[in-house]
Every structure is written in structure tokens, then in C-alpha cells.
XYZ file of C-alpha atoms in Angstrom:
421
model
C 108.564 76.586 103.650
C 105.957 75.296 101.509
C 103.280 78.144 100.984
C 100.157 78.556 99.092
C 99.388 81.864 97.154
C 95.562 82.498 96.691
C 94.756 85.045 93.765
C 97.096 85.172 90.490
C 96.756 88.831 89.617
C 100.319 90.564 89.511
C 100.501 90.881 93.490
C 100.042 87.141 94.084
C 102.624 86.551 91.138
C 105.351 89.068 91.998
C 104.459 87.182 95.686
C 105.442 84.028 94.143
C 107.871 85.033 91.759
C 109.959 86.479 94.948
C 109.543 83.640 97.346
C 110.215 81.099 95.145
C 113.661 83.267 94.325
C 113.969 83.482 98.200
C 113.658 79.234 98.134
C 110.496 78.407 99.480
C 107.995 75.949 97.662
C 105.251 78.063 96.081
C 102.087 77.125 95.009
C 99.517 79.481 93.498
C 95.850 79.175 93.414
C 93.202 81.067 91.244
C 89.670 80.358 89.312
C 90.721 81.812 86.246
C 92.668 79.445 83.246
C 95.524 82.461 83.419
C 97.123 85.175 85.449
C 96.333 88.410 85.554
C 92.758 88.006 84.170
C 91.297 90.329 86.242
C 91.954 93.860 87.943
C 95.661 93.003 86.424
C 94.460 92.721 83.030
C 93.939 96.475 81.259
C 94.757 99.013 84.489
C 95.923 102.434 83.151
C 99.490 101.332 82.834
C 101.137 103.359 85.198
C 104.068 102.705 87.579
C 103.707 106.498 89.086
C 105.093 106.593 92.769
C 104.951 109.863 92.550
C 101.205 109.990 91.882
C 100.739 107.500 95.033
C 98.256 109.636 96.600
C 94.942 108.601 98.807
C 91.789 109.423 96.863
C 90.414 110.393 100.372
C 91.644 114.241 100.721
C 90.683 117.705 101.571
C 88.102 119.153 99.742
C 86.679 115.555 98.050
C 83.423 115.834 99.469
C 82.652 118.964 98.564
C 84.588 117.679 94.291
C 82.218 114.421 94.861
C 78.959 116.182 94.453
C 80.538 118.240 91.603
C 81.648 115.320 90.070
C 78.430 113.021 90.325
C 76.841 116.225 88.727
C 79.339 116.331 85.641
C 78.649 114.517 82.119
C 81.977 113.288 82.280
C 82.482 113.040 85.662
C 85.302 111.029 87.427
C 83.069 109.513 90.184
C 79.559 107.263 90.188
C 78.228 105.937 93.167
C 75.054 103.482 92.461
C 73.558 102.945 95.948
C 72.747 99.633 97.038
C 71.707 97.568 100.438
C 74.812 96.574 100.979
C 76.229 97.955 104.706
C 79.507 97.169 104.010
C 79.294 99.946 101.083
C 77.795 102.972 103.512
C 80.368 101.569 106.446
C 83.593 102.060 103.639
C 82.295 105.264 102.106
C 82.073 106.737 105.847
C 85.493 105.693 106.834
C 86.824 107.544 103.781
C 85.261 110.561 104.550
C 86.822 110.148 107.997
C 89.585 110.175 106.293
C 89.183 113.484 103.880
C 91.047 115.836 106.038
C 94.626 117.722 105.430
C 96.588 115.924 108.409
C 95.050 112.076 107.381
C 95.443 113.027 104.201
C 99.064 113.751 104.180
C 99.812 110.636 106.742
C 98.106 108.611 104.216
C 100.075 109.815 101.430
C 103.537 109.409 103.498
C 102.851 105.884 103.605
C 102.112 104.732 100.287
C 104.823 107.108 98.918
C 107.581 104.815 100.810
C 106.295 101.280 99.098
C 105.550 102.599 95.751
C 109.133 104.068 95.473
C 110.595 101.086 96.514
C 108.689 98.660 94.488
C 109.710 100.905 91.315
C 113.127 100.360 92.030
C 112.414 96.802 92.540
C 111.191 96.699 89.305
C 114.301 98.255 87.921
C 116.041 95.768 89.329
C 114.184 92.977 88.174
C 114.576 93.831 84.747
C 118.625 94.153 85.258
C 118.351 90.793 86.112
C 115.747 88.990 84.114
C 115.424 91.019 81.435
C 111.399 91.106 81.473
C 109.936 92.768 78.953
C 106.260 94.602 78.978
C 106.264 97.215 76.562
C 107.842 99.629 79.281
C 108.837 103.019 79.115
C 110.527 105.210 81.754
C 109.147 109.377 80.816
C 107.543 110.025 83.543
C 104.038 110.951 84.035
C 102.477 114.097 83.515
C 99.316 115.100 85.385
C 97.736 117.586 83.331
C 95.784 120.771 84.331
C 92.822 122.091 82.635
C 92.458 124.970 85.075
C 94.889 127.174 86.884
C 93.377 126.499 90.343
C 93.909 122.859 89.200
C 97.770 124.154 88.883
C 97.536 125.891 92.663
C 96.548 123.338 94.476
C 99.193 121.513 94.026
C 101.005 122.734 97.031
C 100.273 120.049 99.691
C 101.172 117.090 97.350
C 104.747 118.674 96.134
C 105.191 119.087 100.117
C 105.045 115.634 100.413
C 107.030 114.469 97.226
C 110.011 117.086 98.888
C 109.949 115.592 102.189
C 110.726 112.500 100.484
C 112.546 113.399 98.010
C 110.645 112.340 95.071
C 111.828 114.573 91.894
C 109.353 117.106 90.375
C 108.671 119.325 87.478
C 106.024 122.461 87.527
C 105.410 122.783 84.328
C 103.732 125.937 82.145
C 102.004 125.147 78.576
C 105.101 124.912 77.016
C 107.229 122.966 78.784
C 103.928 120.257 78.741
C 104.755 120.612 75.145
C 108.012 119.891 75.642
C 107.516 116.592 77.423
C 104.347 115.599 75.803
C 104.725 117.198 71.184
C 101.068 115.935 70.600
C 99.600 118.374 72.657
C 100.833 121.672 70.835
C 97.884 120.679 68.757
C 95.308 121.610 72.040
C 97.197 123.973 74.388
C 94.294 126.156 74.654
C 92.920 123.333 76.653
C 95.485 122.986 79.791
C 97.334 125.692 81.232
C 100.413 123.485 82.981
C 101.865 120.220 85.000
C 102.950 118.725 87.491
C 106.009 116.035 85.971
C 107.116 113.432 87.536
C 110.410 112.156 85.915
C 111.122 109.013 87.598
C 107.515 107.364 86.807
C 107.487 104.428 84.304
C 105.118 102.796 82.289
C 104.083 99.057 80.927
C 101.438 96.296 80.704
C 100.701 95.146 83.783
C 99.269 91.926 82.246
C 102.068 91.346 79.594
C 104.128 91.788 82.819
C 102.663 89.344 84.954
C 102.153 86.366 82.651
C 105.744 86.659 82.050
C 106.786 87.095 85.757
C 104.171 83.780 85.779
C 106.617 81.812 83.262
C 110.193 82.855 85.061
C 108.123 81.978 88.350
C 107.855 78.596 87.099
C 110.999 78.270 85.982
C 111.776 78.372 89.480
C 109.249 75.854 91.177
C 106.743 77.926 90.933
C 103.037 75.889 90.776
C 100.290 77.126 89.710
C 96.936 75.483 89.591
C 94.261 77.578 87.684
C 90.501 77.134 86.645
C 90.608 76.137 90.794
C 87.940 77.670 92.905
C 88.599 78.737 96.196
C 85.361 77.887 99.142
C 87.369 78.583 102.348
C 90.178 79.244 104.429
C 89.900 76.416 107.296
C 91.180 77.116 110.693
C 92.308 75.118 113.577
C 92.998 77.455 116.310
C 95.141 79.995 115.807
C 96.553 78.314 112.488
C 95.389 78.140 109.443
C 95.254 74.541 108.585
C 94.299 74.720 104.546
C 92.407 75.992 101.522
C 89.433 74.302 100.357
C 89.253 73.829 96.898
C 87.513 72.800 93.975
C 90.339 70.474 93.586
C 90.226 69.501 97.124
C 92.017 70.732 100.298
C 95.452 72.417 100.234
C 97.430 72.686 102.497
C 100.808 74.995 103.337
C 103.465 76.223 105.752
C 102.362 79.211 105.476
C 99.297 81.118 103.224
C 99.168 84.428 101.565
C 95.999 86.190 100.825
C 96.355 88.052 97.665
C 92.628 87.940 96.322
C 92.541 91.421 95.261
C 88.548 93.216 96.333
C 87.567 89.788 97.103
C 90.085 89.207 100.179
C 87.821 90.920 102.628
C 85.182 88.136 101.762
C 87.546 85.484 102.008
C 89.096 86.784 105.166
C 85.316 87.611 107.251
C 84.938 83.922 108.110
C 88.130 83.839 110.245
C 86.596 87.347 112.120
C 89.280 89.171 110.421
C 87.711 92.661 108.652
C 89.795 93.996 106.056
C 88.784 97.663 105.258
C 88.945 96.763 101.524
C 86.306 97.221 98.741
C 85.725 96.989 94.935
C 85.641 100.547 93.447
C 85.164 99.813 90.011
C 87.812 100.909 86.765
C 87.346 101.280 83.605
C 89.285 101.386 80.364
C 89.767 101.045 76.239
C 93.083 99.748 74.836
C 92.782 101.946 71.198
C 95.127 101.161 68.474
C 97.705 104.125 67.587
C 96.936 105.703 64.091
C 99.074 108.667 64.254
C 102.636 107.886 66.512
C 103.157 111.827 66.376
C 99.513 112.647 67.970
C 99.785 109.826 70.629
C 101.509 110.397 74.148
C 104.976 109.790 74.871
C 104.265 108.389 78.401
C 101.065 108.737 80.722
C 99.434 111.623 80.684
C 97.181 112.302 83.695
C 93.920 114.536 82.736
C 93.139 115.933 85.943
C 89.684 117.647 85.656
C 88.146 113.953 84.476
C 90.976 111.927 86.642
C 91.423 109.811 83.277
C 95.328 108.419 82.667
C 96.378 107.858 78.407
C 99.285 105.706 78.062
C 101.605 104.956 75.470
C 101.670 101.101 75.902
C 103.707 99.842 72.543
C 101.724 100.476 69.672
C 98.286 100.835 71.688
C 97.220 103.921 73.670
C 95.466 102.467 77.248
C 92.725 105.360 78.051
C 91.593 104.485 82.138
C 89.596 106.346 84.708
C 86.243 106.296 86.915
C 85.868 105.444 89.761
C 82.588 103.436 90.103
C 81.118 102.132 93.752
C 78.878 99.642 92.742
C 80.296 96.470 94.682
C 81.312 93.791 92.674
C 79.341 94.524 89.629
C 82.003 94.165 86.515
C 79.114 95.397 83.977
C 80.344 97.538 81.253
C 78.487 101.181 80.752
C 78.610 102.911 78.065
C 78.173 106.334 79.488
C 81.810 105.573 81.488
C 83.403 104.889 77.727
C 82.372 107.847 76.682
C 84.198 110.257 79.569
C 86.978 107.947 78.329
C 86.448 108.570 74.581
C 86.172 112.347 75.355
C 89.388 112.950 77.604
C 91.444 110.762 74.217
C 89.792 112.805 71.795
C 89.796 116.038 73.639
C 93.883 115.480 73.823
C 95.075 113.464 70.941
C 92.691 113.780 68.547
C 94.971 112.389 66.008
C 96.228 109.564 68.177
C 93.874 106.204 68.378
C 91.832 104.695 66.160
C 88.496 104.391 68.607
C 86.547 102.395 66.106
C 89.087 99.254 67.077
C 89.120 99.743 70.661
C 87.924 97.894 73.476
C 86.656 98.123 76.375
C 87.000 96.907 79.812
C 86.261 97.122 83.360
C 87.886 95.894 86.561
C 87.369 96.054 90.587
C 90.365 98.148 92.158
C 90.682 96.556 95.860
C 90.721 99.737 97.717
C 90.776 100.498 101.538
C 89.425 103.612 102.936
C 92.582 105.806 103.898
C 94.578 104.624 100.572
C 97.210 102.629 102.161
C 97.798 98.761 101.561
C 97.284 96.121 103.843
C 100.448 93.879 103.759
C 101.826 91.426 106.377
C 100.976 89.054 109.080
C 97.342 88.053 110.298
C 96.032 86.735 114.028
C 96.739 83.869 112.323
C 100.493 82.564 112.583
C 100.837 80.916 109.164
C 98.547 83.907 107.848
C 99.934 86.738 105.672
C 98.024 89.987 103.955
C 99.039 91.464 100.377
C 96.037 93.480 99.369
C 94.172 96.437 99.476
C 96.536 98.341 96.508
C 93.856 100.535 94.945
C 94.391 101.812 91.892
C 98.261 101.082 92.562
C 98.598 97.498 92.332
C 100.798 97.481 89.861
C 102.945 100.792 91.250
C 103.321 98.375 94.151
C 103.854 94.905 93.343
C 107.335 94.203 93.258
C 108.086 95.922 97.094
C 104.909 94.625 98.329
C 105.925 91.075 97.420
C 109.502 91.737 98.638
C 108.134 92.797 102.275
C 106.252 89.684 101.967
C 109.103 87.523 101.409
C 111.019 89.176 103.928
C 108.008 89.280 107.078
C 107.820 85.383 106.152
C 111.356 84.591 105.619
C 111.561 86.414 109.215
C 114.003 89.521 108.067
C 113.702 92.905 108.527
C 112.051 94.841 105.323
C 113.701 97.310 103.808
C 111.443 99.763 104.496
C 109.118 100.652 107.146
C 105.751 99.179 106.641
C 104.552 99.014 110.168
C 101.809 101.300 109.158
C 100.432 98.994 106.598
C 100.021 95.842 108.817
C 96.211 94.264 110.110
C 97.877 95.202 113.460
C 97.157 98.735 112.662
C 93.746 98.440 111.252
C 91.774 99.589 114.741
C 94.648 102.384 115.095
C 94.130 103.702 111.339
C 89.995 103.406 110.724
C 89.029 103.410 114.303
């Protein structure tokens, strides 16, 4: 088939990269002169299917007010007339209970873990490279009621089987040598061996290149006006370059797919929840992290990325506002400092912001559409790049009309009404 990819951020690459591998004519279409220039371009760096978790869960409302009330706090909301805002921030609070919460995580778990292996397996045979490393994360505890809370997440990694390490002071030391210098600060962790690490945009523009190498297209500095209809088809993309038209379409526009997608009457639970992050130079390779290191108490992830440390956190609701505040670099600043003082160079760092495409319950929406030559691959959250790889190879597969690997009836537009009511 001949089908057109809108959005060039590492899902609508890996999308390509895979269908073009499967033998279908790909084109890809974005507005920016590159991939990856957006969400895909400075995330946190993590590949962590073990921290594939819904950021609706028990007890968030009650964290949310704590957290809008902290200096440093992980979460700022700045209210505006936009329904669509109130209407998303309801259905995740629908969605802050034990049960939702652990359906929620039992389908994201099942993607991410494949995709990783995916990954795996496209480096056996491709021989990317992105600056990766395979340590593990370790989510870090300031406090020990941090440390026993843990309880209904490790019940969900065991019922998958998802390998785990609780970790005292020591053995954080063990994993992670730069932070004997601060182990008054953190009383244990939660280690996850089988997470990875790597730049998701180093990735992606190489993905781009092998892509190519296979037929891939892609047409950039292209806006795209519409998605044009003609019953229950969709007939082509308008364009600044004019109309395109496909076999088949896939809709991989990151926050902005639910835009895209409201003309056709189909409503995508997915919004922008804003990112941010610095990429800091390493000064001191001793004082810097391994791996990822996941500072719970300001929900702020340092990675070892090559010879830069990637600080990212916050989550911002503020639609699709990408302005930079400095008040969000400094809970960033604080959590490197606070950690590996001896690590970065700040005074060469920059700074960055993106819009994470996030639905309500934490779950993906990947698959077909009411539309026949329609297909989903959005909604990843903060876990686009966890997911890429097995959300492009269910892709391939729904259009190539196979059976996925996996399960992923739960993450399908058909089960929008079932999962948000």
C-alpha cells in the first residue's frame, strides 16, 4: 500500500521506518525542516517499561494540591478558557482510583515491554546508535513513606513479570557511586534492571536516514490544513504543498492529533501537558549518573546521555503554550544539584520545553479509526519514546492485516466510550 505518515517525531518515524521494512510505500509529512524537532527532541531519555505507570492514581488529588503548593513542585496548572482543558483534567480524576489505576497500568506495561525488546532487536540488526545504555533506572526515594508505597506498583511489575530491585541506601550506592556523596538525602529504590537509556532525537534522525534507505519519503517544512473525507474514507491530506493522497493514513501528530482528528467527529482524549528539560555538559564523569535516576519527591529523571547529563520533569497544563519559565529550570537545577553536585556544568546548559500528548487514563491510542483507510498512533505521554518501536510494529501489523503480537485491544478508538465514558 501506499500510505502517508503525518507528524515526524519518533512515533511517525519508527511508523515509517517499520512499514517501509514491511514493503509498503511510505511517505511522511511534517512542518518542521527535520525529524524529531519537537516533543522528540530533549525528553528525559528514558526507555523505562518498568516505570510505565498512569500519572492518574490513588492519592494524586490529594499530592496535586501539595504539589502546586511546593517551590519545586512537580505539577503547574495555569487555568485558561479552554473546555477541552477542565473536560481532560476531570476524566483523569475519574480515573485516580486503585482498580483504574492498576487496569491502566496493565496496559501500558504490555506495549512498553515489547517495544523495548523491539528496540533490542533493531539494534541487532541495524546497528543504530544513540548514545544508549542498558543500567536500568532507579527511582529514587527521599522519604521512607516514598519507599512504602511502593506496594501496588511492584504488584503489577510481578504479575507481569517485569524484574525488580528494592533497594536500601547502600545498594542505591551500589548502582548509582555519585550518590555516596548525598545519602543523607534518600533513604532507598526501587531498580529496574531491564530499563535502557538514549537520545530519543539522535535516535530518530537516524531511524529517519535507514528509513530512507528503504523508500522512505519524507517531505518537511510541509504544513498540514486538513484531513479530507469522502464518506467513510479518507480521501487525502491537504497540504501546503497541495493534496496528498494514500492507501491508507496514519495519524501520528503527537498533542496536536486531537485537533487534527475533531473535524472528522472523531475525539481523541489527548492533550498537551507540557515538559521541560536542560541538556548540561558532564564536568565530573565520577559525580554524574550511571543511568537514569528518577527523583521521586520532585518527579524529575537525570540521565547519563554520552557525555551530557539530560535533567527532565514538570508537568505543566497550560495547552499548547511551549514558553520557557524560569521558575520550572530551577526545580530542574535543584533536583541536579541536590544529587550530583559535582556532575554538570549548569552554566552551559540549555533549556527546553516540549508538549507530552497525553490521554486521561495513561494508555495510548493506537489502531484503526471509523475511517477504513484511517489509523491512530498517539496519545504516548511521557512514554513516547518507551513505546515507539511496538507501537509502530502493531501499526504495521493492524494495516498489513496480521495479528499483533500483543494484545492491544484496550488501546484502540473502539474503546474510547468504554475507557473515559
Amino acid at each position: 500500500m501506499k500510505v502517508l505518515i503525518l507528524g515526524s517525531g519518533v512515533i511517525g518515524v519508527t511508523s515509517a521506518y517499520y512499514l517501509a521494512r514491511a514493503g509498503h510505500e511510505v511517505t511522511v509529512v511534517d512542518r518542521q525542516p527535520e525529524p524529531a524537532l519537537e516533543t522528540s527532541f530533549a525528553n528525559a531519555g528514558e526507555v523505562s517499561p518498568g516505570y510505565s505507570s498512569p500519572w492518574a492514581g490513588p492519592g494524586v488529588p490529594v499530592k496535586a494540591v501539595k504539589w502546586l503548593l511546593m517551590k519545586h513542585g512537580p505539577l503547574v496548572i495555569r487555568p485558561k478558557l479552554d473546555p477541552v482543558m477542565w473536560v481532560w483534567l476531570l476524566k483523569m480524576l475519574r480515573n485516580c482510583t486503585s482498580a483504574r489505576y492498576a487496569v491502566n497500568k496493565s496496559r501500558m506495561i504490555p506495549i512498553a515491554e515489547y517495544s523495548r525488546d523491539s528496540l533490542r532487536d533493531l539494534r541487532r540488526d541495524i546497528g543504530i546508535q544513540y548514545d544508549e545504555r542498558s543500567q536500568g533506572t532507579l527511582q529514587l526515594f527521599r522519604y521512607q513513606a516514598q519507599l512504602d508505597g511502593t506496594a501496588e506498583d511492584i504488584a503489577v511489575l510481578k504479575q507481569y513479570g517485569v524484574p525488580y530491585e528494592t533497594l536500601s541506601r547502600e545498594g542505591c550506592i551500589a548502582v548509582e557511586p555519585a550518590l555516596a556523596g548525598v545519602k543523607e538525602k534518600f533513604v532507598g529504590g526501587l531498580r529496574l534492571p531491564q530499563d535502557e537509556t538514549g537520545d530519543c532525537h539522535m535516535f530518530t534522525q537516524a531511524l529517519a536516514k535507514h528509513a530512507e534507505a528503504l523508500g522512505v519519503r519524507f517531505m518537511f517544512n510541509t504544513g498540514i490544513d486538513r484531513i479530507v473525507t469522502e464518506g467513510a474514507r479518507v480521501s487525502g491530506v491537504a497540504t501546503s504543498a497541495g493534496m496528498l493522497q494514500a492507501d491508507a493514513y496514519v495519524l501520528a501528530l503527537g498533542s496536536y492529533s486531537s485537533q487534527m482528528a475533531a473535524p472528522l467527529g472523531i475525539s481523541l482524549p489527548v492533550y498537551p501537558v507540557k515538559g521541560y528539560s536542560i541538556t548540561v555538559p558532564i564536568k565530573d564523569a565520577s559525580g554524574a549518573p550511571e543511568s537514569t535516576v528518577m527523583d521521586e519527591s520532585y518527579k524529575v529523571a537525570i540521565t547519563r546521555l554520552g557525555d551530557r547529563i539530560r535533567v527532565g520533569g514538570t508537568a505543566e497544563i497550560s495547552g499548547f503554550s511551549t514558553r520557557l519559565y524560569d521558575a520550572r529550570r530551577a526545580t530542574l537545577d535543584h533536583s541536579l544539584t541536590d544529587l550530583f553536585p559535582r556532575g554538570g556544568d549548569l552554566s552551559k546548559a540549555t533549556f527546553w520545553s516540549g508538549l507530552r500528548p497525553m490521554t486521561p487514563d495513561g494508555p495510548p491510542v493506537i489502531g484503526p479509526t471509523p475511517y477504513a483507510n484511517l489509523h491512530l498512533n498517539t496519545g504516548h505521554g511521557t512514554l513516547g519514546w518507551t513505546m515507539s518501536c511496538g507501537s509502530a510494529r502493531v501499526l504495521v501489523d493492524m494495516l498489513s492485516g496480521k495479528k499483533p503480537d500483543i494484545d492491544v485491544s484496550a488501546l484502540t478508538v473502539d474503546r474510547y466510550n468504554h475507557r473515559f465514558g
